[in-house]
Short mmCIF file of C-alpha atoms and ligand atoms in Angstrom, two decimals:
data_model
loop_
_atom_site.label_atom_id
_atom_site.label_comp_id
_atom_site.label_asym_id
_atom_site.label_seq_id
_atom_site.Cartn_x
_atom_site.Cartn_y
_atom_site.Cartn_z
CA MET O 8 -0.14 0.16 -0.01
CA LYS O 9 1.60 3.54 -1.03
CA ILE O 10 0.42 6.03 2.12
CA PRO O 11 1.46 9.76 -0.15
CA ILE O 12 2.38 12.40 3.04
CA LEU O 13 -0.69 14.10 1.29
CA ASP O 14 -3.90 12.50 -0.53
CA LEU O 15 -5.48 15.60 -2.29
CA THR O 16 -7.54 12.77 -4.32
CA ALA O 17 -9.30 11.78 -1.43
CA GLN O 18 -10.22 15.08 -0.43
CA TYR O 19 -11.45 15.64 -4.12
CA LYS O 20 -13.80 12.70 -4.55
CA SER O 21 -15.28 14.33 -1.08
CA ILE O 22 -16.55 17.41 -2.76
CA LYS O 23 -15.86 16.21 -6.65
CA SER O 24 -19.79 17.24 -7.59
CA GLU O 25 -19.57 20.48 -5.82
CA ILE O 26 -16.34 21.35 -7.50
CA ASP O 27 -17.68 20.61 -10.83
CA ALA O 28 -20.40 22.84 -10.70
CA THR O 29 -18.11 25.73 -9.47
CA ILE O 30 -15.38 25.35 -12.50
CA ALA O 31 -18.19 25.29 -15.31
CA ARG O 32 -20.02 27.86 -13.31
CA VAL O 33 -16.30 30.14 -13.94
CA VAL O 34 -16.20 28.69 -17.83
CA ASP O 35 -19.59 29.84 -18.39
CA SER O 36 -19.45 32.88 -17.13
CA GLN O 37 -15.62 33.46 -19.13
CA HIS O 38 -14.38 36.16 -16.61
CA PHE O 39 -10.95 34.73 -14.95
CA ILE O 40 -8.85 37.09 -13.33
CA LEU O 41 -10.52 39.14 -10.16
CA GLY O 42 -14.09 39.55 -11.01
CA SER O 43 -17.00 38.56 -8.59
CA GLU O 44 -15.88 35.66 -7.89
CA VAL O 45 -12.59 37.09 -6.48
CA GLU O 46 -14.45 39.70 -4.04
CA ALA O 47 -16.65 37.20 -2.96
CA PHE O 48 -13.94 34.34 -1.64
CA GLU O 49 -11.88 37.84 -0.23
CA LYS O 50 -15.43 38.94 1.87
CA GLU O 51 -15.58 35.37 3.01
CA VAL O 52 -11.96 34.83 3.98
CA ALA O 53 -12.00 38.11 6.00
CA VAL O 54 -15.03 36.80 8.05
CA TYR O 55 -12.74 33.61 8.64
CA CYS O 56 -9.90 35.51 9.65
CA GLY O 57 -11.91 37.67 11.66
CA THR O 58 -9.88 40.86 9.36
CA LYS O 59 -11.80 43.81 7.81
CA TYR O 60 -9.88 42.77 4.82
CA ALA O 61 -8.54 40.38 2.27
CA VAL O 62 -6.83 40.79 -0.80
CA GLY O 63 -6.08 38.15 -3.01
CA VAL O 64 -2.69 37.77 -5.19
CA ALA O 65 -1.37 35.75 -7.61
CA SER O 66 0.66 33.22 -4.40
CA GLY O 67 1.87 33.38 -1.06
CA THR O 68 5.44 34.69 -2.05
CA ASP O 69 3.84 37.27 -3.38
CA ALA O 70 1.43 38.22 -0.70
CA LEU O 71 4.87 38.53 1.30
CA ILE O 72 5.99 40.58 -1.82
CA LEU O 73 3.48 42.64 -1.99
CA SER O 74 3.08 43.06 1.88
CA LEU O 75 6.83 44.45 2.77
CA LYS O 76 6.56 46.70 -0.67
CA ALA O 77 3.03 48.30 0.80
CA LEU O 78 4.88 48.83 3.92
CA GLY O 79 7.70 50.85 1.94
CA ILE O 80 10.03 48.08 2.92
CA GLY O 81 13.21 48.22 0.13
CA PRO O 82 16.95 48.67 0.00
CA GLY O 83 18.54 49.53 3.19
CA ASP O 84 16.02 47.96 5.62
CA GLU O 85 16.42 44.88 7.30
CA VAL O 86 13.49 42.62 8.22
CA ILE O 87 13.79 40.04 11.23
CA THR O 88 12.66 36.76 10.40
CA THR O 89 13.63 33.10 11.03
CA PRO O 90 15.92 30.78 9.45
CA PHE O 91 13.26 27.76 9.86
CA THR O 92 10.94 27.87 7.34
CA PHE O 93 10.46 27.40 3.39
CA PHE O 94 12.75 29.26 1.37
CA ALA O 95 9.70 31.97 0.41
CA THR O 96 9.87 33.70 3.87
CA ALA O 97 13.58 35.44 3.17
CA GLU O 98 13.28 35.38 -0.21
CA SER O 99 10.68 37.83 -0.40
CA VAL O 100 12.62 40.17 2.01
CA SER O 101 15.62 40.07 -0.43
CA LEU O 102 13.51 40.36 -4.00
CA VAL O 103 12.46 44.01 -2.01
CA GLY O 104 15.84 44.89 -1.63
CA ALA O 105 15.85 44.54 1.94
CA LYS O 106 18.53 42.17 4.00
CA PRO O 107 16.79 39.39 6.17
CA VAL O 108 18.15 39.56 9.39
CA PHE O 109 17.89 35.59 11.02
CA VAL O 110 16.71 34.88 14.98
CA ASP O 111 16.54 31.60 16.33
CA VAL O 112 14.34 29.41 16.92
CA ASP O 113 12.30 27.88 19.54
CA PRO O 114 13.46 24.56 19.84
CA LYS O 115 10.54 23.27 20.81
CA THR O 116 7.77 24.88 18.91
CA TYR O 117 10.22 26.13 15.89
CA CYS O 118 9.05 29.56 15.32
CA ILE O 119 10.77 32.45 15.78
CA ASN O 120 12.22 33.08 19.62
CA PRO O 121 11.03 35.94 20.72
CA GLU O 122 13.18 36.72 23.66
CA LEU O 123 16.16 36.62 21.00
CA ILE O 124 14.40 39.13 18.66
CA GLU O 125 15.23 42.61 20.32
CA ASP O 126 19.51 41.42 19.87
CA LYS O 127 19.26 41.42 16.26
CA ILE O 128 17.41 45.11 16.52
CA THR O 129 19.52 47.81 14.19
CA LYS O 130 18.57 51.76 12.97
CA ASN O 131 17.81 49.71 9.48
CA THR O 132 14.93 47.47 11.43
CA LYS O 133 11.61 47.79 9.80
CA ALA O 134 9.49 44.91 10.15
CA ILE O 135 9.66 41.55 11.97
CA MET O 136 8.40 38.92 9.98
CA PRO O 137 7.39 35.71 12.03
CA VAL O 138 6.44 32.51 10.28
CA HIS O 139 3.69 29.96 11.68
CA LEU O 140 6.01 27.11 11.00
CA PHE O 141 3.98 23.25 10.44
CA GLY O 142 0.69 24.70 11.11
CA GLN O 143 0.79 26.79 14.57
CA CYS O 144 0.95 29.86 15.53
CA ALA O 145 4.91 31.87 16.86
CA ASP O 146 4.45 33.52 20.37
CA MET O 147 2.55 36.54 19.10
CA ASP O 148 2.41 38.82 21.94
CA ARG O 149 5.68 39.27 22.80
CA ILE O 150 6.35 39.24 18.81
CA LEU O 151 3.40 42.56 18.98
CA GLU O 152 4.90 43.83 22.01
CA ILE O 153 8.14 44.05 20.78
CA ALA O 154 7.37 45.50 17.55
CA LYS O 155 5.00 48.37 19.17
CA ILE O 156 8.00 49.27 21.98
CA ASN O 157 10.73 49.43 18.99
CA ASN O 158 8.15 51.21 16.21
CA LEU O 159 8.26 47.76 13.96
CA LYS O 160 5.79 46.31 11.48
CA VAL O 161 4.63 42.61 11.73
CA ILE O 162 3.91 40.58 8.74
CA GLU O 163 3.01 37.21 9.87
CA ASP O 164 3.97 34.64 7.19
CA THR O 165 0.87 32.44 7.51
CA ALA O 166 1.39 30.47 4.55
CA GLN O 167 1.10 26.99 6.60
CA ALA O 168 -1.76 28.04 9.25
CA MET O 169 -5.05 29.22 7.97
CA GLY O 170 -7.03 28.19 10.37
CA ALA O 171 -4.52 28.28 13.52
CA THR O 172 -5.50 30.02 16.14
CA TYR O 173 -3.58 32.28 19.03
CA LYS O 174 -5.50 32.74 22.26
CA GLY O 175 -8.06 32.73 20.60
CA LYS O 176 -7.10 34.93 17.54
CA GLN O 177 -6.38 33.45 13.94
CA ALA O 178 -3.44 32.99 12.31
CA GLY O 179 -2.38 36.09 10.28
CA SER O 180 -5.15 38.44 11.69
CA MET O 181 -3.00 39.45 15.20
CA GLY O 182 0.02 41.80 13.08
CA ASP O 183 0.23 44.95 10.47
CA ILE O 184 -0.56 42.07 7.34
CA GLY O 185 -0.90 38.02 7.21
CA ALA O 186 0.17 36.21 4.15
CA LEU O 187 -1.90 33.35 3.46
CA SER O 188 -1.03 30.96 0.01
CA PHE O 189 -3.36 28.70 -1.33
CA PHE O 190 -0.71 26.23 -2.63
CA PRO O 191 -2.24 22.94 -3.23
CA SER O 192 -0.78 20.94 -0.32
CA LYS O 193 -1.69 24.07 2.30
CA ASN O 194 -4.51 23.43 4.63
CA LEU O 195 -6.59 25.76 2.35
CA GLY O 196 -4.78 24.54 -1.02
CA GLY O 197 -6.16 25.48 -4.95
CA PHE O 198 -5.90 23.49 -7.94
CA GLY O 199 -2.90 26.28 -8.87
CA ASP O 200 -0.86 29.06 -6.75
CA GLY O 201 -2.47 31.60 -5.34
CA GLY O 202 -2.69 33.73 -1.72
CA MET O 203 -3.89 35.93 -0.01
CA ILE O 204 -3.05 39.31 2.22
CA ILE O 205 -5.52 39.71 5.42
CA THR O 206 -5.53 43.21 6.98
CA ASN O 207 -7.35 45.83 9.46
CA ASN O 208 -5.46 48.61 7.56
CA LYS O 209 -7.48 49.89 4.71
CA GLU O 210 -4.49 52.05 3.86
CA LEU O 211 -2.50 49.14 3.36
CA ALA O 212 -5.53 47.17 1.61
CA ASP O 213 -6.15 49.90 -0.95
CA LYS O 214 -2.39 49.81 -1.70
CA ILE O 215 -1.98 46.37 -2.19
CA ARG O 216 -4.55 46.40 -4.25
CA MET O 217 -3.34 48.92 -6.07
CA LEU O 218 0.07 46.58 -6.33
CA ARG O 219 -1.38 43.52 -7.96
CA VAL O 220 -2.30 45.14 -11.00
CA HIS O 221 0.64 47.10 -12.04
CA GLY O 222 0.28 49.62 -9.90
CA SER O 223 -2.43 51.20 -11.15
CA THR O 224 -6.03 51.39 -9.95
CA VAL O 225 -7.75 53.25 -13.31
CA ARG O 226 -6.61 51.81 -16.48
CA TYR O 227 -3.61 52.59 -17.97
CA ILE O 228 -2.95 55.29 -15.36
CA HIS O 229 0.16 53.75 -13.30
CA SER O 230 0.75 55.64 -10.13
CA ALA O 231 3.23 52.98 -8.34
CA ILE O 232 5.44 49.99 -9.63
CA GLY O 233 3.61 46.89 -9.03
CA MET O 234 3.53 44.45 -10.51
CA ASN O 235 1.12 41.23 -11.94
CA SER O 236 -0.41 39.30 -8.72
CA ARG O 237 -3.78 38.65 -9.58
CA LEU O 238 -5.71 35.98 -7.82
CA ASP O 239 -8.04 33.96 -11.13
CA ALA O 240 -11.55 33.00 -10.72
CA PHE O 241 -10.78 29.34 -10.80
CA GLN O 242 -8.85 29.52 -7.80
CA ALA O 243 -11.47 32.05 -5.80
CA ALA O 244 -14.06 29.56 -6.88
CA ILE O 245 -12.91 26.37 -5.76
CA LEU O 246 -11.87 28.11 -2.90
CA ARG O 247 -14.68 29.58 -1.78
CA VAL O 248 -16.09 25.78 -2.21
CA LYS O 249 -13.01 24.25 -0.30
CA LEU O 250 -12.89 27.38 2.59
CA ARG O 251 -16.76 25.70 3.58
CA HIS O 252 -15.27 22.17 4.86
CA LEU O 253 -11.99 23.62 5.37
CA ASN O 254 -12.62 23.49 10.16
CA LYS O 255 -13.98 20.04 9.04
CA TRP O 256 -10.14 18.98 7.60
CA LEU O 257 -8.76 20.58 10.36
CA ASP O 258 -10.40 19.14 12.50
CA GLY O 259 -9.57 15.50 10.91
CA ARG O 260 -5.75 16.57 10.78
CA ARG O 261 -6.09 17.09 14.57
CA LYS O 262 -7.84 13.60 15.53
CA VAL O 263 -4.96 12.23 13.19
CA ALA O 264 -2.39 14.00 15.08
CA ARG O 265 -3.62 12.64 17.89
CA TYR O 266 -3.74 9.28 16.99
CA TYR O 267 0.01 9.96 16.47
CA ASP O 268 0.88 11.50 19.95
CA GLU O 269 -0.89 8.64 21.79
CA ASN O 270 0.04 5.94 19.64
CA LEU O 271 4.45 6.84 19.67
CA LYS O 272 3.70 7.89 23.30
CA GLY O 273 7.51 6.27 24.73
CA LEU O 274 9.25 5.76 21.47
CA PRO O 275 12.95 7.65 21.20
CA VAL O 276 10.87 10.42 18.24
CA ILE O 277 10.17 13.47 19.82
CA THR O 278 6.98 14.38 18.97
CA PRO O 279 4.86 18.06 17.93
CA TYR O 280 4.67 20.32 21.14
CA ALA O 281 1.79 22.54 20.64
CA PRO O 282 1.60 25.48 23.69
CA SER O 283 -1.59 25.35 25.38
CA TYR O 284 -2.46 28.76 23.69
CA ASN O 285 -2.14 27.41 20.50
CA THR O 286 -4.66 25.32 18.41
CA HIS O 287 -2.38 23.72 15.99
CA THR O 288 -3.65 23.04 12.21
CA TYR O 289 -0.69 20.18 12.03
CA HIS O 290 -0.53 21.09 8.40
CA LEU O 291 2.72 19.04 8.92
CA TYR O 292 2.90 16.35 11.38
CA VAL O 293 7.28 16.82 12.08
CA LEU O 294 8.76 14.34 14.20
CA ARG O 295 12.39 14.91 15.29
CA VAL O 296 14.55 11.91 15.45
CA LYS O 297 18.08 12.45 16.99
CA PRO O 298 20.84 11.92 15.78
CA SER O 299 18.95 11.51 12.18
CA PRO O 300 15.59 10.73 11.03
CA GLU O 301 17.72 9.55 8.02
CA LYS O 302 17.21 5.31 8.83
CA LEU O 303 13.81 6.25 10.24
CA ALA O 304 13.16 7.65 6.16
CA LYS O 305 14.06 5.08 4.68
CA ALA O 306 12.37 2.67 6.42
CA LEU O 307 9.13 4.43 5.63
CA ASN O 308 9.58 5.65 2.20
CA ASP O 309 11.03 1.72 1.23
CA ALA O 310 7.39 0.54 3.16
CA GLY O 311 5.32 3.26 0.82
CA ILE O 312 4.50 5.40 3.66
CA GLU O 313 6.33 8.93 2.24
CA ALA O 314 8.52 10.50 4.82
CA ARG O 315 10.30 14.02 4.02
CA THR O 316 12.69 16.14 6.08
CA TYR O 317 11.20 19.96 6.12
CA TYR O 318 13.79 21.98 5.92
CA PRO O 319 17.49 20.31 6.06
CA VAL O 320 19.19 23.28 5.51
CA SER O 321 18.70 26.36 7.36
CA LEU O 322 18.13 29.62 5.37
CA HIS O 323 21.17 31.30 7.12
CA LEU O 324 23.41 28.74 5.80
CA GLN O 325 22.00 28.46 1.85
CA GLU O 326 24.23 29.40 -0.60
CA CYS O 327 22.90 32.40 -1.57
CA TYR O 328 22.75 33.80 1.09
CA LYS O 329 26.65 33.45 1.87
CA ASN O 330 27.22 37.35 1.55
CA LEU O 331 25.03 37.74 4.62
CA GLY O 332 28.34 36.67 6.73
CA TYR O 333 26.69 33.37 8.77
CA LYS O 334 28.55 30.75 9.31
CA LYS O 335 27.78 27.20 10.88
CA GLY O 336 26.44 27.79 14.88
CA ASP O 337 25.42 31.29 14.66
CA LEU O 338 22.07 30.21 15.05
CA LYS O 339 22.30 26.23 17.01
CA GLU O 340 19.02 25.35 17.14
CA SER O 341 17.41 26.27 13.95
CA GLU O 342 21.09 24.28 12.78
CA SER O 343 20.03 21.39 14.95
CA ALA O 344 16.13 20.77 14.72
CA SER O 345 15.79 21.40 11.18
CA PRO O 346 18.06 18.19 9.30
CA GLU O 347 16.62 16.25 12.58
CA THR O 348 12.61 16.22 11.47
CA LEU O 349 10.68 14.15 9.62
CA ALA O 350 7.38 15.19 8.67
CA ILE O 351 4.78 11.50 7.98
CA PRO O 352 1.75 11.85 6.36
CA ILE O 353 -1.04 13.48 7.59
CA TYR O 354 -4.71 14.35 5.78
CA PRO O 355 -8.12 13.86 7.39
CA GLU O 356 -8.56 10.47 4.93
CA LEU O 357 -6.06 8.67 6.32
CA GLY O 358 -8.25 6.27 8.55
CA THR O 359 -6.84 3.62 11.07
CA GLU O 360 -5.94 1.13 8.62
CA ARG O 361 -3.37 3.29 7.16
CA LEU O 362 -2.12 4.96 10.75
CA SER O 363 -1.98 1.50 12.07
CA LEU O 364 0.63 0.68 9.51
CA ILE O 365 2.47 3.86 9.85
CA VAL O 366 2.79 3.67 13.38
CA LYS O 367 3.57 -0.32 13.43
CA LYS O 368 6.60 0.72 10.81
CA ILE O 369 7.97 3.69 13.26
CA ARG O 370 7.90 1.55 16.21
CA GLU O 371 9.60 -1.29 14.19
CA THR O 372 12.31 0.71 12.91
CA VAL O 373 12.93 3.13 16.23
C1 LIG Z 429 6.43 29.08 4.91
C2 LIG Z 429 6.02 29.78 4.15
N1 LIG Z 429 6.28 30.75 3.53
C3 LIG Z 429 6.14 31.37 2.40
C4 LIG Z 429 5.33 30.34 1.23
C5 LIG Z 429 5.33 30.72 -0.03
O1 LIG Z 429 3.87 30.55 -0.85
P1 LIG Z 429 3.53 30.18 -2.87
O2 LIG Z 429 4.01 28.39 -2.51
O3 LIG Z 429 1.87 29.84 -2.10
O4 LIG Z 429 4.19 30.77 -3.29
C6 LIG Z 429 5.03 29.21 1.91
C7 LIG Z 429 4.66 27.86 0.78
O5 LIG Z 429 5.64 27.14 0.31
C8 LIG Z 429 5.86 28.97 3.00
O6 LIG Z 429 5.26 27.27 3.38
#
């Protein structure tokens, strides 16, 4: 039996008739970019996330880039972020011409450690970009407090954590801007690329609406250098259907996580830790295996159970960031945790038969 890390086919089958009717509706409309589907989806996401505004864009990466641009961050500026994340987080900072400044992570949640942020603030620091890694929120109260004292903006990279809550607040809704990704494997995944920014700040929302269409609000009149970053009607229409199921799917993920938590207890693997103020969405269920997950990964993959390391190399040690001058040992928690992680399959449709097979294989191997 093959068990993928995520099975989108099972999800599609469960809502096939709704999705197929929606796709047909968009085809009939022959309106493919922005338009009423996108506007309706933006309103629905704003309601879901508890923010005043939501603006659909072409990807999560673009949501980060446009957030930085809207906040006026560019060359000469520094943005504090985590080295333990998908590359797009830091890449967005570099792409607007600013410098990512990496701060080490909390060894239990793997999110940025707020206690280490203040040391890295300089006169050039403009923003903090926490990442809600693997589906749970970073410690936002401390981050927001530090931002307030130091007059910094906060952009929440919420690509992996739509639907997670921190002290009852939705991920992405607490800082100045939250950036969502609708990449197919995300908590809310489209049938292609897509992203959204959420904010309570009208000025920022309006600016991003303008920047996503070449810096224009009136056709062929350009008030800024923007980009082409529009959400398309197919994605919006499909995501509107999926949004109605999101909470149920997140509950399904939590059930699977509980099964793993209980059945992997006592083994020499560290299961995910969620502080009591967080509701985790388990975008990924990530084990930590010391000194290396290699043997376990091979045993699982040989048995047809997909397992992967997210992310093997901390961003401050990536070749493209050599110019930033970091060396091995600078950010110890991130460096030791990231290659020791192993994500195992998680999705609501896994079922007890496959779950017990996965647990059995892990028990046998470790
Ligand atoms: C933490 C994080 N930030 C940003 C992104 C970028 O999102 P997208 O793939 O939609 O551009 C991702 C997606 O993989 C991500 O995991």
